[in-house]
């Protein structure tokens, strides 16, 4: 079950990356921050830039694999880059 859920999450995120490849949008990394959160996820969740959002080509973790196998975090579109710069 975990393997299937992780596979679907990776496919969904890879597809989202392709859909927004040419779009001017920003992504935020969301999810829990607790004692089992991986160090790479803690780094992104704690990064002040995450509150603003990252362009697709600047994501600190891959959009499809996120923090690794069975990661509890996700990339979400937060807003247009044009709106963020205004």
CSV table of N, CA, C and O in Angstrom, one decimal:
chain,number,residue,atom,x,y,z
A,1,UNK,N,0.8,-1.2,0.0
A,1,UNK,CA,0.0,0.0,0.0
A,1,UNK,C,0.9,1.3,0.0
A,1,UNK,O,0.6,2.2,-0.7
A,2,UNK,N,1.9,1.3,0.8
A,2,UNK,CA,2.8,2.4,0.9
A,2,UNK,C,3.5,2.6,-0.4
A,2,UNK,O,3.6,3.7,-0.9
A,3,UNK,N,3.9,1.5,-1.0
A,3,UNK,CA,4.6,1.6,-2.3
A,3,UNK,C,3.7,2.2,-3.4
A,3,UNK,O,4.1,3.0,-4.2
A,4,UNK,N,2.5,1.7,-3.4
A,4,UNK,CA,1.5,2.2,-4.4
A,4,UNK,C,1.3,3.7,-4.2
A,4,UNK,O,1.3,4.5,-5.1
A,5,UNK,N,1.0,4.1,-2.9
A,5,UNK,CA,0.8,5.5,-2.6
A,5,UNK,C,2.0,6.4,-3.0
A,5,UNK,O,1.8,7.5,-3.6
A,6,UNK,N,3.2,5.9,-2.7
A,6,UNK,CA,4.4,6.7,-3.1
A,6,UNK,C,4.5,6.8,-4.6
A,6,UNK,O,4.8,7.9,-5.2
A,7,UNK,N,4.2,5.7,-5.3
A,7,UNK,CA,4.3,5.7,-6.8
A,7,UNK,C,3.3,6.7,-7.4
A,7,UNK,O,3.7,7.4,-8.3
A,8,UNK,N,2.1,6.7,-6.9
A,8,UNK,CA,1.1,7.6,-7.4
A,8,UNK,C,1.5,9.1,-7.1
A,8,UNK,O,1.3,10.0,-7.9
A,9,UNK,N,2.0,9.3,-5.9
A,9,UNK,CA,2.5,10.7,-5.6
A,9,UNK,C,3.6,11.1,-6.5
A,9,UNK,O,3.6,12.3,-7.0
A,10,UNK,N,4.5,10.3,-6.8
A,10,UNK,CA,5.6,10.6,-7.7
A,10,UNK,C,5.1,10.9,-9.1
A,10,UNK,O,5.5,11.9,-9.7
A,11,UNK,N,4.2,10.1,-9.6
A,11,UNK,CA,3.6,10.3,-10.9
A,11,UNK,C,2.9,11.6,-10.9
A,11,UNK,O,3.0,12.4,-11.9
A,12,UNK,N,2.1,11.8,-9.9
A,12,UNK,CA,1.3,13.0,-9.9
A,12,UNK,C,2.2,14.3,-9.9
A,12,UNK,O,1.9,15.2,-10.6
A,13,UNK,N,3.2,14.3,-9.1
A,13,UNK,CA,4.1,15.4,-9.0
A,13,UNK,C,4.9,15.6,-10.3
A,13,UNK,O,5.1,16.7,-10.7
A,14,UNK,N,5.3,14.5,-10.9
A,14,UNK,CA,6.1,14.6,-12.1
A,14,UNK,C,5.2,15.2,-13.2
A,14,UNK,O,5.6,16.0,-14.0
A,15,UNK,N,3.9,14.8,-13.2
A,15,UNK,CA,3.0,15.3,-14.2
A,15,UNK,C,2.7,16.8,-13.9
A,15,UNK,O,2.7,17.6,-14.9
A,16,UNK,N,2.6,17.2,-12.7
A,16,UNK,CA,2.4,18.6,-12.3
A,16,UNK,C,3.6,19.4,-12.8
A,16,UNK,O,3.4,20.5,-13.3
A,17,UNK,N,4.8,18.9,-12.6
A,17,UNK,CA,6.0,19.6,-13.1
A,17,UNK,C,6.0,19.8,-14.6
A,17,UNK,O,6.3,20.9,-15.1
A,18,UNK,N,5.5,18.8,-15.3
A,18,UNK,CA,5.4,19.0,-16.8
A,18,UNK,C,4.3,20.0,-17.2
A,18,UNK,O,4.5,20.8,-18.1
A,19,UNK,N,3.2,20.0,-16.5
A,19,UNK,CA,2.1,20.9,-16.8
A,19,UNK,C,2.5,22.4,-16.5
A,19,UNK,O,2.2,23.2,-17.3
A,20,UNK,N,3.3,22.6,-15.5
A,20,UNK,CA,3.7,23.9,-15.1
A,20,UNK,C,5.1,24.3,-15.6
A,20,UNK,O,5.6,25.4,-15.2
A,21,UNK,N,5.6,23.5,-16.5
A,21,UNK,CA,7.0,23.7,-17.0
A,21,UNK,C,7.2,25.1,-17.6
A,21,UNK,O,8.2,25.8,-17.3
A,22,UNK,N,6.2,25.6,-18.4
A,22,UNK,CA,6.3,26.9,-19.0
A,22,UNK,C,5.5,28.0,-18.3
A,22,UNK,O,5.5,29.1,-18.8
A,23,UNK,N,4.9,27.7,-17.2
A,23,UNK,CA,4.0,28.6,-16.5
A,23,UNK,C,4.9,29.5,-15.6
A,23,UNK,O,5.9,29.0,-15.1
A,24,UNK,N,4.4,30.7,-15.3
A,24,UNK,CA,5.1,31.5,-14.3
A,24,UNK,C,4.4,31.4,-13.0
A,24,UNK,O,3.5,32.2,-12.6
A,25,UNK,N,4.7,30.3,-12.3
A,25,UNK,CA,4.1,30.1,-11.0
A,25,UNK,C,5.1,29.8,-9.9
A,25,UNK,O,6.3,29.5,-10.3
A,26,UNK,N,4.7,29.9,-8.7
A,26,UNK,CA,5.6,29.6,-7.6
A,26,UNK,C,5.1,28.4,-6.8
A,26,UNK,O,3.9,28.2,-6.7
A,27,UNK,N,6.0,27.6,-6.3
A,27,UNK,CA,5.7,26.4,-5.5
A,27,UNK,C,6.2,26.6,-4.1
A,27,UNK,O,7.2,27.1,-3.8
A,28,UNK,N,5.3,26.1,-3.1
A,28,UNK,CA,5.7,26.0,-1.7
A,28,UNK,C,5.8,24.5,-1.3
A,28,UNK,O,5.0,23.7,-1.9
A,29,UNK,N,6.7,24.2,-0.4
A,29,UNK,CA,6.8,22.9,0.1
A,29,UNK,C,6.0,22.8,1.4
A,29,UNK,O,6.1,23.6,2.3
A,30,UNK,N,5.0,21.9,1.5
A,30,UNK,CA,4.1,21.8,2.6
A,30,UNK,C,4.2,20.4,3.3
A,30,UNK,O,4.6,19.5,2.6
A,31,UNK,N,3.8,20.4,4.5
A,31,UNK,CA,3.8,19.1,5.2
A,31,UNK,C,4.2,19.2,6.7
A,31,UNK,O,4.5,20.3,7.1
A,32,UNK,N,4.2,18.1,7.4
A,32,UNK,CA,4.5,18.1,8.8
A,32,UNK,C,6.0,18.4,9.1
A,32,UNK,O,6.9,18.0,8.2
A,33,UNK,N,6.3,19.0,10.2
A,33,UNK,CA,7.6,19.2,10.7
A,33,UNK,C,7.7,18.6,12.1
A,33,UNK,O,7.2,19.3,13.0
A,34,UNK,N,8.2,17.4,12.2
A,34,UNK,CA,8.3,16.8,13.5
A,34,UNK,C,9.6,16.0,13.7
A,34,UNK,O,10.5,16.2,12.9
A,35,UNK,N,9.7,15.1,14.6
A,35,UNK,CA,11.0,14.5,15.0
A,35,UNK,C,11.3,13.4,14.0
A,35,UNK,O,12.5,12.9,14.0
A,36,UNK,N,10.5,13.0,13.0
A,36,UNK,CA,10.8,12.0,12.0
A,36,UNK,C,11.0,12.7,10.6
A,36,UNK,O,11.2,11.9,9.6
A,37,UNK,N,10.9,14.0,10.5
A,37,UNK,CA,11.0,14.7,9.3
A,37,UNK,C,12.5,14.6,8.8
A,37,UNK,O,13.4,14.8,9.6
A,38,UNK,N,12.7,14.2,7.6
A,38,UNK,CA,14.1,14.1,7.0
A,38,UNK,C,14.8,15.4,7.0
A,38,UNK,O,14.2,16.5,6.8
A,39,UNK,N,16.1,15.4,7.2
A,39,UNK,CA,16.9,16.7,7.3
A,39,UNK,C,16.7,17.5,6.0
A,39,UNK,O,16.6,18.8,6.1
A,40,UNK,N,16.6,16.9,4.9
A,40,UNK,CA,16.5,17.7,3.6
A,40,UNK,C,15.1,18.4,3.6
A,40,UNK,O,15.0,19.5,3.1
A,41,UNK,N,14.1,17.7,4.2
A,41,UNK,CA,12.8,18.3,4.2
A,41,UNK,C,12.7,19.5,5.3
A,41,UNK,O,12.1,20.5,5.0
A,42,UNK,N,13.4,19.2,6.4
A,42,UNK,CA,13.5,20.3,7.4
A,42,UNK,C,14.1,21.5,6.8
A,42,UNK,O,13.7,22.7,7.1
A,43,UNK,N,15.2,21.4,6.1
A,43,UNK,CA,15.9,22.5,5.5
A,43,UNK,C,15.0,23.3,4.6
A,43,UNK,O,15.0,24.5,4.6
A,44,UNK,N,14.2,22.7,3.8
A,44,UNK,CA,13.3,23.4,2.9
A,44,UNK,C,12.1,24.0,3.6
A,44,UNK,O,11.8,25.2,3.4
A,45,UNK,N,11.5,23.3,4.5
A,45,UNK,CA,10.4,23.8,5.3
A,45,UNK,C,10.8,25.0,6.2
A,45,UNK,O,10.0,25.9,6.4
A,46,UNK,N,12.1,25.0,6.6
A,46,UNK,CA,12.6,26.1,7.4
A,46,UNK,C,13.2,27.3,6.6
A,46,UNK,O,13.5,28.3,7.2
A,47,UNK,N,13.3,27.1,5.3
A,47,UNK,CA,13.9,28.1,4.5
A,47,UNK,C,12.9,29.3,4.3
A,47,UNK,O,11.8,29.1,3.9
A,48,UNK,N,13.3,30.5,4.6
A,48,UNK,CA,12.4,31.7,4.5
A,48,UNK,C,11.9,31.8,3.0
A,48,UNK,O,10.7,32.3,2.8
A,49,UNK,N,12.6,31.4,2.1
A,49,UNK,CA,12.2,31.5,0.7
A,49,UNK,C,11.0,30.6,0.4
A,49,UNK,O,10.1,30.9,-0.4
A,50,UNK,N,10.8,29.5,1.2
A,50,UNK,CA,9.6,28.7,1.1
A,50,UNK,C,8.3,29.4,1.3
A,50,UNK,O,7.3,29.1,0.7
A,51,UNK,N,8.4,30.4,2.2
A,51,UNK,CA,7.2,31.2,2.5
A,51,UNK,C,6.7,32.0,1.3
A,51,UNK,O,5.6,32.3,1.1
A,52,UNK,N,7.7,32.4,0.5
A,52,UNK,CA,7.4,33.2,-0.7
A,52,UNK,C,7.1,32.3,-1.9
A,52,UNK,O,6.1,32.5,-2.6
A,53,UNK,N,7.9,31.2,-2.0
A,53,UNK,CA,7.7,30.2,-3.1
A,53,UNK,C,8.9,30.2,-4.0
A,53,UNK,O,9.7,31.1,-4.0
A,54,UNK,N,9.1,29.1,-4.7
A,54,UNK,CA,10.2,28.9,-5.6
A,54,UNK,C,9.7,28.7,-7.0
A,54,UNK,O,8.6,28.1,-7.2
A,55,UNK,N,10.5,29.2,-8.0
A,55,UNK,CA,10.2,28.8,-9.4
A,55,UNK,C,10.5,27.4,-9.6
A,55,UNK,O,11.4,26.8,-8.9
A,56,UNK,N,9.9,26.8,-10.5
A,56,UNK,CA,10.1,25.3,-10.8
A,56,UNK,C,11.5,25.0,-11.0
A,56,UNK,O,12.0,24.0,-10.4
A,57,UNK,N,12.3,25.8,-11.7
A,57,UNK,CA,13.7,25.5,-12.0
A,57,UNK,C,14.6,25.7,-10.8
A,57,UNK,O,15.8,25.4,-10.8
A,58,UNK,N,14.0,26.3,-9.7
A,58,UNK,CA,14.8,26.6,-8.5
A,58,UNK,C,14.5,25.8,-7.3
A,58,UNK,O,15.0,26.0,-6.2
A,59,UNK,N,13.6,24.8,-7.5
A,59,UNK,CA,13.2,24.0,-6.4
A,59,UNK,C,14.4,23.3,-5.7
A,59,UNK,O,15.2,22.7,-6.4
A,60,UNK,N,14.6,23.4,-4.4
A,60,UNK,CA,15.7,22.8,-3.7
A,60,UNK,C,15.6,21.2,-3.6
A,60,UNK,O,16.6,20.6,-3.4
A,61,UNK,N,14.4,20.7,-3.8
A,61,UNK,CA,14.2,19.2,-3.9
A,61,UNK,C,13.4,18.9,-5.2
A,61,UNK,O,12.6,19.7,-5.6
A,62,UNK,N,13.7,17.8,-5.8
A,62,UNK,CA,13.0,17.5,-7.0
A,62,UNK,C,11.4,17.5,-6.8
A,62,UNK,O,11.0,17.0,-5.8
A,63,UNK,N,10.7,17.9,-7.8
A,63,UNK,CA,9.3,18.0,-7.7
A,63,UNK,C,8.7,16.6,-7.6
A,63,UNK,O,7.7,16.4,-6.9
A,64,UNK,N,9.3,15.6,-8.3
A,64,UNK,CA,8.7,14.3,-8.3
A,64,UNK,C,9.0,13.5,-7.0
A,64,UNK,O,8.1,12.9,-6.4
A,65,UNK,N,10.3,13.4,-6.6
A,65,UNK,CA,10.6,12.6,-5.5
A,65,UNK,C,10.6,13.3,-4.2
A,65,UNK,O,10.6,12.6,-3.1
A,66,UNK,N,10.5,14.6,-4.2
A,66,UNK,CA,10.4,15.4,-3.0
A,66,UNK,C,11.6,15.0,-2.0
A,66,UNK,O,12.7,15.1,-2.5
A,67,UNK,N,11.3,14.7,-0.8
A,67,UNK,CA,12.4,14.4,0.1
A,67,UNK,C,12.9,12.9,0.1
A,67,UNK,O,13.8,12.5,0.8
A,68,UNK,N,12.3,12.1,-0.8
A,68,UNK,CA,12.7,10.7,-0.9
A,68,UNK,C,11.5,9.8,-0.8
A,68,UNK,O,10.3,10.2,-0.8
A,69,UNK,N,11.8,8.5,-0.7
A,69,UNK,CA,10.8,7.5,-0.7
A,69,UNK,C,9.8,7.7,0.4
A,69,UNK,O,10.2,8.0,1.6
A,70,UNK,N,8.5,7.6,0.1
A,70,UNK,CA,7.4,7.8,1.1
A,70,UNK,C,7.4,9.1,1.8
A,70,UNK,O,7.1,9.2,3.0
A,71,UNK,N,7.9,10.1,1.2
A,71,UNK,CA,7.9,11.5,1.8
A,71,UNK,C,6.5,12.0,2.1
A,71,UNK,O,5.6,11.8,1.3
A,72,UNK,N,6.4,12.6,3.2
A,72,UNK,CA,5.1,13.1,3.7
A,72,UNK,C,4.8,14.5,3.2
A,72,UNK,O,3.8,15.1,3.7
A,73,UNK,N,5.7,15.1,2.4
A,73,UNK,CA,5.6,16.5,2.0
A,73,UNK,C,5.2,16.6,0.6
A,73,UNK,O,5.3,15.6,-0.2
A,74,UNK,N,4.8,17.8,0.2
A,74,UNK,CA,4.4,17.9,-1.2
A,74,UNK,C,4.7,19.4,-1.7
A,74,UNK,O,4.8,20.3,-0.9
A,75,UNK,N,4.9,19.5,-3.0
A,75,UNK,CA,5.0,20.8,-3.6
A,75,UNK,C,3.6,21.2,-4.1
A,75,UNK,O,2.9,20.4,-4.7
A,76,UNK,N,3.2,22.4,-3.8
A,76,UNK,CA,1.9,23.0,-4.2
A,76,UNK,C,2.1,24.3,-4.9
A,76,UNK,O,3.0,25.1,-4.5
A,77,UNK,N,1.3,24.6,-5.9
A,77,UNK,CA,1.4,25.9,-6.6
A,77,UNK,C,0.7,26.9,-5.6
A,77,UNK,O,-0.4,26.7,-5.1
A,78,UNK,N,1.4,28.0,-5.4
A,78,UNK,CA,0.9,29.0,-4.5
A,78,UNK,C,0.4,30.3,-5.2
A,78,UNK,O,-0.6,30.9,-4.8
A,79,UNK,N,1.1,30.7,-6.3
A,79,UNK,CA,0.6,31.9,-7.0
A,79,UNK,C,1.5,32.1,-8.2
A,79,UNK,O,2.5,31.5,-8.4
A,80,UNK,N,1.0,33.0,-9.0
A,80,UNK,CA,1.7,33.4,-10.2
A,80,UNK,C,3.0,34.2,-9.8
A,80,UNK,O,2.9,35.0,-8.9
A,81,UNK,N,4.1,34.0,-10.5
A,81,UNK,CA,5.3,34.8,-10.3
A,81,UNK,C,5.1,36.2,-10.6
A,81,UNK,O,5.6,37.1,-9.9
A,82,UNK,N,4.2,36.6,-11.5
A,82,UNK,CA,3.9,38.0,-11.8
A,82,UNK,C,3.2,38.6,-10.6
A,82,UNK,O,3.5,39.8,-10.3
A,83,UNK,N,2.3,37.9,-10.0
A,83,UNK,CA,1.6,38.5,-8.8
A,83,UNK,C,2.6,38.7,-7.7
A,83,UNK,O,2.6,39.7,-7.0
A,84,UNK,N,3.5,37.7,-7.5
A,84,UNK,CA,4.5,37.7,-6.4
A,84,UNK,C,5.4,38.9,-6.5
A,84,UNK,O,5.9,39.5,-5.5
A,85,UNK,N,5.8,39.3,-7.7
A,85,UNK,CA,6.7,40.4,-8.0
A,85,UNK,C,6.0,41.7,-7.8
A,85,UNK,O,6.7,42.7,-7.7
A,86,UNK,N,4.7,41.8,-7.9
A,86,UNK,CA,4.0,43.1,-7.9
A,86,UNK,C,4.1,43.7,-6.5
A,86,UNK,O,4.4,43.2,-5.5
